XYZ file of C-alpha atoms in Angstrom:
692
model
C 9.740 34.389 -32.582
C 12.767 32.521 -31.316
C 10.913 29.194 -31.210
C 9.752 29.484 -34.821
C 13.251 30.484 -35.943
C 14.675 27.369 -34.277
C 12.031 25.101 -35.765
C 12.582 26.555 -39.223
C 16.272 25.713 -39.050
C 16.810 23.039 -36.385
C 20.402 22.429 -35.339
C 22.243 19.358 -36.651
C 22.062 17.740 -33.209
C 18.384 17.025 -33.888
C 19.099 14.918 -36.976
C 17.622 11.429 -37.300
C 20.321 8.860 -36.499
C 19.327 5.681 -38.343
C 20.650 2.192 -37.884
C 22.982 1.614 -40.822
C 22.992 -2.121 -41.498
C 26.594 -3.014 -42.352
C 25.435 -6.212 -43.984
C 27.330 -6.626 -47.237
C 30.794 -7.109 -48.673
C 32.056 -3.782 -47.352
C 34.219 -1.523 -49.507
C 35.826 1.764 -48.485
C 34.550 3.676 -51.513
C 30.991 2.478 -51.021
C 31.040 3.314 -47.297
C 32.135 6.856 -48.140
C 29.605 7.183 -50.953
C 26.682 6.111 -48.789
C 27.630 8.427 -45.925
C 27.891 11.333 -48.352
C 24.490 10.385 -49.758
C 22.992 10.344 -46.262
C 24.424 13.781 -45.529
C 23.038 15.212 -48.774
C 19.584 14.010 -47.720
C 19.712 15.688 -44.303
C 20.926 12.715 -42.237
C 23.899 13.740 -40.090
C 24.403 10.688 -37.913
C 24.247 6.885 -38.035
C 24.428 3.858 -35.763
C 27.109 1.530 -37.158
C 25.280 -1.776 -36.887
C 27.098 -5.022 -37.864
C 24.333 -7.104 -39.388
C 23.485 -10.477 -40.846
C 25.010 -10.688 -44.318
C 28.593 -9.669 -43.585
C 30.940 -12.046 -45.429
C 33.106 -14.446 -43.461
C 36.212 -12.484 -44.432
C 34.994 -9.739 -42.098
C 35.131 -11.468 -38.737
C 33.496 -9.689 -35.824
C 35.986 -7.377 -34.055
C 38.794 -8.501 -36.381
C 41.297 -6.041 -37.838
C 39.444 -6.264 -41.152
C 36.233 -5.385 -39.327
C 37.835 -2.380 -37.655
C 39.356 -1.233 -40.950
C 35.840 -0.580 -42.267
C 34.582 0.836 -38.984
C 37.485 3.314 -39.075
C 36.676 4.221 -42.676
C 33.119 5.054 -41.656
C 34.161 7.050 -38.583
C 36.805 9.037 -40.463
C 34.380 9.881 -43.267
C 31.699 10.878 -40.762
C 34.250 13.126 -39.066
C 35.054 14.763 -42.405
C 31.347 15.318 -43.100
C 30.655 16.645 -39.581
C 28.364 13.697 -38.916
C 27.928 11.830 -35.636
C 28.522 8.147 -35.007
C 26.865 5.853 -32.488
C 28.726 2.581 -32.018
C 26.786 -0.663 -31.654
C 28.004 -3.047 -28.956
C 27.053 -6.406 -30.444
C 27.080 -8.540 -33.541
C 24.009 -8.727 -34.012
C 21.580 -8.778 -31.041
C 20.545 -9.070 -28.238
C 23.533 -7.356 -26.646
C 25.916 -8.766 -24.076
C 27.594 -11.721 -25.782
C 30.045 -10.190 -28.294
C 28.722 -12.467 -31.039
C 29.478 -15.517 -28.862
C 33.022 -14.483 -27.928
C 32.153 -14.035 -24.248
C 31.422 -17.757 -23.847
C 34.118 -18.957 -26.259
C 36.523 -20.858 -24.021
C 34.415 -19.855 -21.016
C 31.287 -22.053 -21.026
C 30.652 -21.138 -17.384
C 29.718 -17.616 -18.568
C 26.757 -18.810 -20.683
C 23.215 -17.756 -19.747
C 21.515 -19.720 -16.972
C 17.909 -20.343 -16.118
C 15.586 -21.855 -13.553
C 13.588 -24.886 -14.716
C 10.769 -26.903 -13.136
C 11.298 -30.496 -14.225
C 10.619 -34.088 -13.306
C 14.006 -35.285 -14.549
C 17.510 -34.108 -13.756
C 20.000 -33.711 -16.590
C 23.776 -33.806 -16.454
C 25.027 -30.464 -15.174
C 21.771 -29.521 -13.436
C 22.044 -27.900 -10.032
C 19.141 -28.908 -7.783
C 17.695 -25.873 -6.057
C 14.630 -27.380 -4.381
C 12.245 -30.341 -4.436
C 8.633 -29.224 -4.650
C 5.267 -30.908 -5.008
C 5.161 -29.666 -8.633
C 8.602 -31.036 -9.494
C 12.290 -30.302 -9.103
C 13.530 -26.731 -9.342
C 16.919 -26.862 -11.049
C 19.415 -24.375 -12.459
C 20.830 -25.222 -15.873
C 22.402 -23.475 -18.833
C 19.623 -21.855 -20.811
C 20.892 -22.878 -24.228
C 19.973 -19.378 -25.375
C 21.504 -17.829 -28.468
C 21.687 -14.477 -30.209
C 21.459 -13.537 -33.881
C 24.909 -13.412 -35.463
C 26.310 -11.443 -38.394
C 27.158 -14.215 -40.887
C 24.867 -16.555 -42.790
C 24.234 -19.670 -40.722
C 24.231 -17.753 -37.435
C 20.553 -16.862 -37.236
C 17.878 -18.138 -34.864
C 17.706 -21.937 -34.899
C 20.810 -22.312 -37.054
C 23.780 -24.409 -36.024
C 26.233 -21.552 -35.680
C 23.977 -19.143 -33.795
C 26.231 -17.520 -31.146
C 25.745 -18.557 -27.516
C 24.240 -15.944 -25.223
C 26.226 -14.818 -22.189
C 25.028 -14.480 -18.610
C 24.538 -10.717 -18.266
C 23.731 -11.164 -14.553
C 27.289 -12.412 -14.017
C 29.802 -9.615 -13.427
C 32.637 -11.705 -14.898
C 30.666 -12.192 -18.128
C 29.818 -8.488 -18.369
C 33.426 -7.489 -17.673
C 34.558 -9.832 -20.434
C 31.907 -8.394 -22.777
C 33.128 -4.843 -22.131
C 36.743 -5.890 -22.567
C 36.042 -7.578 -25.897
C 33.825 -4.859 -27.383
C 33.954 -1.440 -25.730
C 37.615 -1.498 -24.842
C 38.633 -2.631 -28.301
C 36.518 0.049 -29.991
C 38.167 2.609 -27.704
C 41.684 1.425 -28.545
C 40.948 1.680 -32.248
C 38.985 4.964 -32.214
C 40.048 6.832 -29.077
C 40.618 10.164 -30.833
C 36.979 10.326 -31.986
C 35.322 9.550 -28.642
C 33.293 12.450 -27.291
C 33.353 14.319 -30.600
C 32.392 12.347 -33.708
C 31.479 9.311 -31.598
C 28.690 10.294 -29.229
C 27.371 7.002 -27.869
C 27.349 3.235 -27.535
C 24.070 1.495 -28.390
C 23.061 -1.550 -26.346
C 20.183 -3.503 -27.843
C 17.456 -5.256 -25.834
C 19.814 -7.350 -23.660
C 18.217 -10.692 -22.794
C 19.130 -12.584 -19.639
C 18.225 -16.008 -21.012
C 19.040 -15.329 -24.669
C 16.718 -16.091 -27.558
C 14.983 -19.408 -28.309
C 14.399 -20.548 -24.752
C 11.117 -21.555 -23.172
C 9.652 -22.644 -19.849
C 12.572 -21.081 -18.015
C 13.173 -18.132 -15.686
C 16.330 -16.081 -15.316
C 19.018 -17.173 -12.876
C 22.741 -16.781 -12.327
C 25.651 -18.097 -10.298
C 25.444 -16.970 -6.669
C 21.861 -15.815 -6.943
C 20.540 -18.584 -4.655
C 22.532 -17.233 -1.705
C 21.456 -13.669 -2.445
C 17.833 -14.782 -2.698
C 17.932 -16.753 0.576
C 19.615 -13.878 2.419
C 16.750 -11.595 1.381
C 14.240 -14.045 2.914
C 13.254 -15.934 -0.203
C 12.319 -19.610 -0.066
C 13.528 -21.562 -3.084
C 10.646 -24.047 -3.066
C 8.144 -21.171 -3.362
C 9.557 -20.236 -6.769
C 7.603 -23.081 -8.344
C 4.818 -20.484 -8.405
C 6.681 -18.691 -11.214
C 5.686 -21.464 -13.589
C 1.982 -21.131 -12.888
C 1.960 -17.333 -12.898
C 1.095 -17.124 -9.218
C 2.345 -14.501 -6.778
C 3.820 -15.010 -3.325
C 6.387 -13.316 -1.094
C 9.306 -15.261 -2.573
C 8.241 -14.465 -6.136
C 8.157 -10.760 -5.270
C 11.644 -10.996 -3.724
C 12.864 -12.831 -6.830
C 11.667 -10.084 -9.189
C 13.052 -7.305 -6.993
C 16.478 -8.940 -6.718
C 16.564 -9.815 -10.410
C 15.890 -6.209 -11.400
C 18.506 -4.941 -8.963
C 21.087 -7.442 -10.219
C 20.471 -6.737 -13.905
C 20.582 -2.996 -13.216
C 23.796 -3.077 -11.246
C 25.749 -5.710 -13.152
C 24.784 -5.016 -16.751
C 23.317 -1.536 -17.186
C 25.346 -0.036 -14.362
C 28.627 -1.382 -15.724
C 27.954 -0.108 -19.241
C 26.751 3.249 -17.977
C 29.889 3.820 -15.901
C 32.141 2.795 -18.804
C 30.451 5.166 -21.243
C 30.520 8.034 -18.774
C 34.226 7.467 -18.111
C 34.944 7.569 -21.854
C 32.994 10.724 -22.647
C 30.054 9.215 -24.516
C 26.432 8.302 -23.807
C 24.975 4.900 -23.061
C 22.183 4.618 -25.627
C 19.832 1.915 -26.832
C 16.950 0.324 -25.008
C 16.064 -2.387 -22.493
C 14.388 -5.675 -23.278
C 10.735 -4.718 -22.728
C 8.601 -1.715 -23.652
C 7.694 -1.041 -20.024
C 11.173 -1.482 -18.491
C 11.237 1.955 -16.856
C 13.511 1.427 -13.853
C 16.645 0.527 -15.845
C 16.243 3.641 -18.008
C 18.062 5.570 -15.270
C 21.350 4.024 -16.427
C 20.998 5.383 -19.955
C 22.417 8.800 -20.666
C 19.899 8.850 -23.509
C 16.989 6.644 -22.391
C 15.413 4.697 -25.210
C 12.830 2.236 -26.422
C 12.088 0.151 -29.508
C 9.001 0.471 -31.720
C 9.056 -2.842 -33.549
C 7.007 -5.551 -35.265
C 3.966 -3.281 -35.666
C 2.984 -3.911 -32.058
C 1.431 -0.476 -32.196
C -0.011 0.624 -35.516
C -2.582 2.926 -37.137
C -5.055 0.075 -37.531
C -4.863 -0.818 -33.822
C -5.902 0.921 -30.624
C -2.890 3.207 -30.181
C -3.282 3.407 -26.400
C -3.823 -0.292 -25.605
C -1.324 -2.838 -24.302
C 2.145 -2.674 -22.792
C 3.779 -1.568 -26.050
C 1.590 1.543 -26.062
C 3.564 2.721 -23.019
C 7.044 2.686 -24.573
C 7.259 6.294 -25.749
C 6.141 7.787 -22.435
C 8.384 5.251 -20.677
C 11.571 6.679 -22.175
C 10.378 10.298 -22.269
C 9.228 10.387 -18.651
C 12.356 8.572 -17.478
C 14.432 11.233 -19.214
C 12.432 14.003 -17.551
C 12.931 12.479 -14.112
C 16.692 12.234 -14.657
C 17.030 15.668 -16.299
C 18.254 14.062 -19.512
C 17.785 16.299 -22.541
C 17.161 13.525 -25.018
C 15.357 10.210 -25.234
C 15.345 7.957 -28.262
C 13.311 5.387 -30.113
C 14.583 2.739 -32.511
C 11.563 2.996 -34.762
C 9.968 1.191 -37.725
C 11.793 -2.142 -37.263
C 9.865 -4.880 -39.107
C 6.763 -2.661 -39.051
C 5.718 -3.891 -42.476
C 1.981 -4.413 -42.734
C -0.004 -7.657 -42.983
C 3.153 -9.821 -42.914
C 3.843 -8.474 -46.387
C 7.566 -7.849 -46.949
C 8.362 -4.171 -47.599
C 4.783 -2.942 -47.193
C 5.367 0.210 -45.186
C 3.841 3.413 -46.479
C 4.779 7.040 -45.988
C 1.468 7.441 -44.187
C 2.519 4.788 -41.675
C 5.890 6.492 -41.147
C 4.152 9.825 -40.474
C 1.786 8.172 -38.006
C 4.637 6.526 -36.106
C 6.680 9.733 -35.908
C 3.742 11.718 -34.561
C 2.781 8.912 -32.162
C 6.272 9.016 -30.673
C 6.789 12.781 -30.627
C 3.484 13.703 -28.999
C 4.465 11.411 -26.108
C 7.839 13.127 -25.739
C 10.363 11.191 -27.853
C 12.955 13.614 -29.228
C 15.548 11.435 -30.964
C 14.579 9.203 -33.873
C 16.660 6.154 -34.773
C 15.031 4.773 -37.935
C 15.389 1.024 -38.408
C 17.015 0.885 -40.861
C 19.196 2.049 -43.740
C 20.662 -0.993 -45.523
C 24.198 -1.067 -46.888
C 22.925 -3.832 -49.189
C 19.612 -5.454 -50.073
C 21.205 -8.082 -52.323
C 19.821 -11.602 -52.085
C 18.463 -12.682 -48.702
C 19.444 -9.369 -47.121
C 16.263 -7.722 -48.375
C 14.229 -10.270 -46.387
C 16.100 -9.688 -43.106
C 13.819 -7.398 -41.094
C 12.470 -5.387 -44.045
C 11.928 -2.747 -45.113
C 14.738 -0.280 -45.751
C 13.360 3.119 -44.736
C 16.237 5.061 -46.268
C 18.204 4.834 -49.525
C 16.374 1.753 -50.808
C 12.894 3.170 -50.189
C 10.619 4.760 -52.771
C 10.733 8.119 -50.984
C 14.547 8.447 -50.815
C 14.717 11.172 -53.534
C 12.562 13.314 -51.236
C 14.004 12.133 -47.920
C 15.128 15.653 -46.989
C 11.474 16.366 -46.134
C 11.421 13.471 -43.675
C 14.789 14.390 -42.164
C 13.677 17.975 -41.584
C 10.379 16.842 -40.064
C 12.135 14.506 -37.629
C 14.589 17.284 -36.764
C 11.770 19.732 -36.069
C 9.927 17.233 -33.884
C 13.138 16.529 -31.975
C 13.877 20.226 -31.559
C 10.355 20.959 -30.330
C 10.369 18.223 -27.685
C 13.940 18.857 -26.398
C 14.288 21.103 -23.337
C 10.496 21.240 -23.245
C 8.836 21.475 -19.837
C 5.780 19.229 -19.613
C 2.497 20.449 -18.160
C 0.980 17.567 -16.183
C -1.506 17.650 -13.323
C -1.560 13.868 -12.815
C 1.143 11.555 -11.494
C 0.796 7.884 -12.435
C 2.547 5.607 -9.960
C 4.050 2.546 -11.584
C 6.398 -0.346 -11.067
C 8.845 -1.747 -13.571
C 6.927 -3.585 -16.310
C 3.645 -2.348 -14.818
C 2.979 0.964 -16.587
C -0.814 0.661 -16.379
C -1.897 1.122 -20.020
C -5.561 0.614 -19.098
C -5.365 3.646 -16.814
C -3.295 5.900 -19.051
C -5.485 5.141 -22.083
C -8.266 7.172 -20.495
C -5.890 10.087 -19.923
C -4.817 10.044 -23.559
C -8.431 10.029 -24.732
C -9.146 13.054 -22.537
C -6.039 14.928 -23.763
C -4.806 14.980 -20.147
C -1.090 15.279 -19.414
C 0.549 12.952 -16.901
C 3.969 11.967 -15.577
C 5.010 8.423 -14.717
C 6.603 8.123 -11.267
C 8.305 4.711 -10.925
C 8.662 2.932 -7.605
C 12.285 3.980 -7.112
C 11.297 7.649 -6.654
C 8.309 7.217 -4.338
C 10.389 7.608 -1.186
C 11.513 11.054 -2.385
C 7.936 12.280 -2.887
C 6.021 14.326 -0.352
C 2.494 15.642 0.124
C 1.831 19.324 0.694
C -1.592 21.000 0.721
C -3.225 18.122 -1.110
C -0.513 17.977 -3.793
C 2.112 15.334 -4.508
C 5.540 16.986 -4.780
C 8.562 15.543 -6.557
C 11.601 17.454 -7.831
C 9.746 20.716 -7.390
C 6.827 19.567 -9.557
C 3.297 19.462 -8.118
C 0.593 16.958 -9.041
C -3.001 17.480 -7.943
C -4.095 13.924 -8.788
C -2.299 10.653 -8.069
C -3.387 7.595 -10.046
C -2.365 3.980 -9.597
C -1.766 4.346 -5.852
C -3.163 0.972 -4.781
C -1.475 1.063 -1.356
C -2.641 4.637 -0.650
C 0.936 5.741 -0.068
C 0.048 9.386 -0.502
C -3.117 10.063 1.488
C -4.550 13.513 1.081
C -4.056 13.605 -2.700
C -7.133 12.753 -4.730
C -7.182 9.751 -7.045
C -10.279 10.974 -8.887
C -9.501 10.868 -12.604
C -12.340 13.318 -13.194
C -10.260 15.988 -11.436
C -7.291 15.691 -13.783
C -6.745 18.972 -15.627
C -6.974 18.437 -19.368
C -4.497 20.109 -21.719
C -7.375 21.081 -23.991
C -11.044 20.302 -24.454
C -12.961 19.386 -27.596
C -16.603 19.924 -28.543
C -17.533 17.371 -29.738
C -14.991 15.157 -27.913
C -12.285 13.584 -30.087
C -10.753 10.585 -28.258
C -8.239 9.987 -31.066
C -6.728 13.489 -30.734
C -3.442 13.555 -28.797
C -2.014 16.645 -27.149
C 1.431 17.449 -25.740
C 1.209 20.599 -23.616
C 4.714 21.944 -23.054
C 6.696 25.125 -22.519
C 9.515 25.578 -25.023
C 11.719 28.657 -25.468
C 9.533 30.354 -22.834
C 6.544 29.756 -25.109
C 3.437 27.783 -24.128
C 2.782 25.145 -26.800
C 0.198 22.527 -27.685
C 1.368 19.902 -30.157
C -1.772 18.264 -31.547
C -1.802 14.984 -33.466
C -4.617 13.206 -35.268
C -4.018 9.581 -34.289
C -7.152 8.277 -36.006
C -8.157 7.317 -39.515
C -10.751 10.064 -39.863
C -10.389 13.826 -39.709
C -10.519 15.840 -36.494
C -13.197 18.532 -36.786
C -14.004 20.140 -33.459
C -14.128 23.318 -31.407
C -10.870 23.322 -29.453
C -10.599 25.196 -26.153
C -7.215 25.884 -24.555
C -6.572 27.047 -20.973
C -4.875 30.349 -21.842
C -5.735 33.983 -22.472
C -2.900 34.479 -24.968
C -3.129 35.141 -28.639
C -2.497 31.975 -30.639
C -0.267 31.149 -33.555
C 0.100 27.900 -35.462
C 3.107 26.182 -36.967
C 3.035 23.252 -39.373
C 6.184 21.222 -38.693
C 5.877 19.462 -42.050
C 5.669 22.565 -44.256
C 7.426 25.045 -41.959
C 4.588 27.562 -42.260
C 3.287 29.674 -39.401
C 0.027 31.627 -39.173
C -2.030 33.656 -36.789
C -4.974 31.692 -35.388
C -8.465 33.164 -35.394
C -9.874 32.463 -31.933
C -12.425 33.641 -29.365
C -10.873 34.748 -26.087
C -13.075 34.331 -23.041
C -11.392 35.041 -19.715
C -8.738 32.385 -19.175
C -9.783 30.314 -22.189
C -9.336 30.562 -25.932
C -11.494 28.651 -28.415
C -10.829 27.983 -32.085
C -12.041 25.686 -34.804
C -9.626 22.781 -35.283
C -9.537 20.709 -38.436
C -6.827 18.085 -38.758
C -7.031 15.683 -41.706
C -5.933 12.077 -41.512
C -2.221 12.021 -40.549
C -2.467 15.692 -39.645
C -0.532 17.434 -36.886
C -0.149 21.072 -35.853
C 1.653 23.120 -33.227
C -0.355 25.862 -31.528
C 1.523 28.387 -29.398
C 0.788 31.403 -27.270
C 2.190 34.748 -28.395
C 2.167 38.430 -27.511
C 0.086 41.008 -29.349
C 3.161 42.159 -31.296
C 4.143 38.604 -32.210
C 0.576 37.924 -33.280
C 0.540 40.977 -35.577
C 3.767 39.801 -37.203
C 2.313 36.397 -38.089
C 0.847 35.821 -41.509
C -2.938 35.917 -41.414
C -4.626 32.658 -42.403
C -6.251 32.416 -45.811
C -9.037 29.960 -46.461
C -8.085 27.727 -49.357
C -10.401 27.229 -52.268
C -10.691 23.646 -53.451
C -10.996 22.828 -57.135
C -12.830 19.700 -58.151
C -10.710 16.663 -58.920
C -10.786 16.023 -62.661
C -10.904 12.587 -64.244
C -7.412 11.127 -64.497
C -6.664 8.696 -67.318
C -3.961 6.054 -66.890
C -1.231 6.569 -69.516
C 1.425 4.106 -68.424
C 2.198 1.497 -65.788
C 5.853 0.658 -65.146
C 5.889 -2.575 -63.140
C 9.674 -2.476 -62.740
C 9.731 1.037 -61.258
C 6.363 0.369 -59.590
C 4.683 3.532 -60.762
C 1.573 4.560 -62.657
C 1.347 7.728 -64.738
C -1.931 9.537 -65.264
C -3.009 12.645 -67.108
C -5.973 14.950 -66.730
C -7.208 18.320 -67.867
C -8.156 20.907 -65.264
C -10.263 23.850 -66.384
C -9.913 26.911 -64.126
C -12.057 30.020 -64.140
C -10.723 33.551 -63.769
C -12.253 33.622 -60.301
C -10.410 30.462 -59.272
C -6.978 31.586 -60.455
C -7.394 34.847 -58.556
C -7.518 32.961 -55.263
C -4.523 33.351 -52.954
C -4.605 29.628 -52.082
C -6.013 27.141 -54.548
C -5.812 23.455 -53.709
C -6.416 20.185 -55.466
C -7.028 17.126 -53.289
C -6.429 13.745 -54.888
C -7.460 10.410 -53.404
C -4.833 7.867 -54.444
C -3.132 5.044 -52.622
C 0.607 5.419 -51.875
C 3.079 8.214 -52.664
C 1.883 10.695 -55.296
C 3.664 13.390 -57.327
C 1.823 16.100 -59.292
C 2.949 18.335 -62.150
C 0.779 21.190 -63.398
C 1.573 22.515 -66.869
C 4.975 20.841 -66.587
C 5.809 22.452 -63.224
C 6.116 20.312 -60.099
C 3.483 20.904 -57.419
C 5.385 18.612 -55.084
C 5.037 15.122 -53.717
C 2.654 13.800 -51.064
C 3.318 10.690 -49.003
C -0.125 9.954 -47.568
C -3.783 10.318 -48.396
C -5.563 12.694 -48.674
C -2.979 14.189 -51.041
C -3.452 17.962 -51.029
C -1.503 20.102 -53.527
C -1.394 23.883 -53.753
C -1.622 24.802 -57.425
C -2.299 28.550 -57.475
C 1.172 29.418 -58.822
C 0.974 26.956 -61.715
C -2.505 27.259 -63.181
C -3.895 29.755 -65.667
C -7.391 30.514 -66.862
C -8.773 27.835 -69.117
C -7.306 24.397 -69.685
C -4.395 23.144 -67.576
C -2.501 19.900 -68.099
C -2.006 17.661 -65.076
C 0.516 14.832 -64.878
C 0.204 12.519 -61.902
C 2.665 9.805 -60.889
C 1.743 7.316 -58.171
C 4.581 5.230 -56.725
C 3.602 1.830 -55.371
C 4.861 0.024 -52.295
C 8.093 -1.923 -52.733
C 6.094 -4.913 -51.514
C 5.055 -5.158 -55.175
C 8.679 -6.003 -55.970
C 9.793 -7.915 -52.885
C 6.593 -9.222 -51.315
C 2.939 -9.614 -52.192
C 1.065 -7.240 -54.468
C -0.288 -4.056 -52.891
C -2.742 -1.862 -54.807
C -1.652 1.642 -55.716
C -3.070 4.439 -57.809
C -6.762 5.313 -58.087
């Protein structure tokens, strides 16, 4: 099958493209060495991210700075790798590491304050019964790239007013234009995009303040807003002026900041990439050529309800925005500071697998791991840990992760989504309480943000947009589309489970003219259910982790097919419809025989390398070694490698660790060597148990 052939060998365009923290005393030879190392591990693209820890000799946007950027770009070109440029030093974007406001204090971020006392420089907007509404400089900062420039430190760069066209023009002139002058020949080929990172109107480290900008008062009044009514912002109340304020603010930010960057990137043959400030900022995604979001700070996690809260909407936010705009790709900057329990460097392979599946089943098809570190020397290892690349315990086996991310990206690119429900939403109102129920029912849906409502129509009880039909409309508080049911019970599910499994996620798509169901176990216990799919086709299965495909034994009943589904913890599987001939050509499934776990005895613990070595003796009968598939499941914490009679049976990154051993065992006694690698938190943070 064409789909399986593509998934077996995904094109290089589907590579993960990690942030590469340029955070040390850069050297040409080391830049080249690391890029070569990335390429050898299946990573064919990076985001060049100036980061805290650069020495003072490498000033932001200086000729020394660009010397190293050029070294990286030239080496990437030689290796046929792709480069995404980063537009800031460090983040949030829009200030050019403080250069925008240097010599131009009028371009600093501004905010609206409710106060009892005027300060020098305040502009009185209105007197209200709650106090004086004044406009003043926000005092916001960004995180810089040198020591002493972090949050709360004296030299933290001043944030610029990204609602001010003059400030944004200066930002583009300082950053984008200079990158283009230095690297013009690589734009549109090796260089594929510019990454803008969670731009903040006020900047960081501000409080009790709302966004404002020069000239906004006149714009607000012209639209019918009353300045004195904006005191309601500070109590969280809603009124007509507050609604006008939010609408105008979104329009201004979209036009001045995102619109300007989008037009520049398009004119220079590259994509605007990155992500907006909030997880549910869906309206500004239209300006991104590759819409994106940011999975950070463990705001969603395996130990939490994966469908609760605004951050649970981020993956569908970018994926659905991309679908609406006919963009092939959408991205997620994933794993940033997702260490567990506030323990530095505690991020397991099992967590990484969960996050990747969580994103992909919602439609994300470009992974931007946060981050690969140029250096973890000194304080650098404490700056948004952990490294998920060359300084991680799984780096020797990273090719497996790179291939898995590439397969997920390939599967979800150019994939047509099946969805019977449209969920109407406004910017920063993506209704997680409503969509949670759809996820638990395995029901597909498409977000339709406010900006597209006027282009929708109703025909024969269906909502129509861009040629797509939706039989159920949810979130339609104003009843804008009468005649279309809002009964959630009438949403068509992508599959059904007996018994129900609310922690099973399903992406029902058509890819390569093949109907597919990508199924993900999002819970901490196994999925064991009778799965029914709305098709009369034969079924095949494909494991994106192992690259194996099989025929699926199923009962066909009219327009439905039922099969037993077992997905272990962290399990995922792709089911697909196929013709009779394709079905016959698939390998028939073989039930594995499980051997009992023997008693493992600890032989050695290496606290420096953070690993424990065990040995055991496995006695196999003639009947057992005759099995086509013989497995040994081992329950250990953290990454585990098994050797059988001196031959590697592979490495497993999450529990339960299941190894196929049929090719390595013989009748009688077999020697097992087990190595368990502990979390790097044992070296850089608090102790984390590993082993048995």
